[in-house]
PDB file of C-alpha atoms in Angstrom:
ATOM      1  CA  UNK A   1     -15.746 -16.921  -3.478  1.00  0.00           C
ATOM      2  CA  UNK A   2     -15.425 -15.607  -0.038  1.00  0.00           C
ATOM      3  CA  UNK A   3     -12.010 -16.449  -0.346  1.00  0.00           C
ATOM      4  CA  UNK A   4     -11.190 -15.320  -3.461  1.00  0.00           C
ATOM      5  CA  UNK A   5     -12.210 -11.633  -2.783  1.00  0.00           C
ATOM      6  CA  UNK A   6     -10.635 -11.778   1.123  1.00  0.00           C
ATOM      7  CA  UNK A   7      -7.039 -12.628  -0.282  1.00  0.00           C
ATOM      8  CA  UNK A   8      -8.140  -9.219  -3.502  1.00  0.00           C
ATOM      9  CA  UNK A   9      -8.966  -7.132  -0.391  1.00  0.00           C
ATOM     10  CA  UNK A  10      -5.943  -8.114   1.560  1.00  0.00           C
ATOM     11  CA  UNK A  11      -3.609  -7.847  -2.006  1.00  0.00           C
ATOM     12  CA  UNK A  12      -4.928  -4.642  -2.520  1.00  0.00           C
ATOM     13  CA  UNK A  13      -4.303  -3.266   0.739  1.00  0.00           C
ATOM     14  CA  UNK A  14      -1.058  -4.329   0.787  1.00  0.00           C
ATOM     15  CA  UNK A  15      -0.470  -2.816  -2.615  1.00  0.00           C
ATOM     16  CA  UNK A  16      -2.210   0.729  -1.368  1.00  0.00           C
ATOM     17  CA  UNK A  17       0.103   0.569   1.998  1.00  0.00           C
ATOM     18  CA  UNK A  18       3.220   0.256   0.501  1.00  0.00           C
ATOM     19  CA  UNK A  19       2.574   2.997  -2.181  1.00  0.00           C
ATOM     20  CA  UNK A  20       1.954   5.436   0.750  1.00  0.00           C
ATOM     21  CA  UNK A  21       5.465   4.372   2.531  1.00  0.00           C
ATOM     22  CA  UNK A  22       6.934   5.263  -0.538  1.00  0.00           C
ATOM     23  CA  UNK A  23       4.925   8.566  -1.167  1.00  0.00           C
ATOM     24  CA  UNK A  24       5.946   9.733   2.208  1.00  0.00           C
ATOM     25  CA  UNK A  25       9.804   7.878   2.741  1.00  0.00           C
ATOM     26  CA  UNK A  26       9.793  10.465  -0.835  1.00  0.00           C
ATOM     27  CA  UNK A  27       8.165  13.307   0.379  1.00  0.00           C
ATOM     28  CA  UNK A  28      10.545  13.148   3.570  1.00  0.00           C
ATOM     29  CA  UNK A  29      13.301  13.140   1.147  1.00  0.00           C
ATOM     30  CA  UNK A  30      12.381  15.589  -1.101  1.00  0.00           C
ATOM     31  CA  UNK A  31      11.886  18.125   2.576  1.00  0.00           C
ATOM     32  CA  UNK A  32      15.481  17.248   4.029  1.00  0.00           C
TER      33      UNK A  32
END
């Protein structure tokens, strides 16, 4: 159980990191 929702947390986070690498690599884009 413990487990289980450690390896959600650490999914999720990974998911929600790279989403905001890519919201700002686009933003930096978008100012250049």
């Amino acid at each position: 159980m413990s487990l289980h929702f450690n390896y959600s947390m650490y999914t999720f986070s990974g998911y929600l990191a790279f989403f905001c690498i890519t919201w700002v690599a686009f933003l930096w884009l978008l100012c250049m």
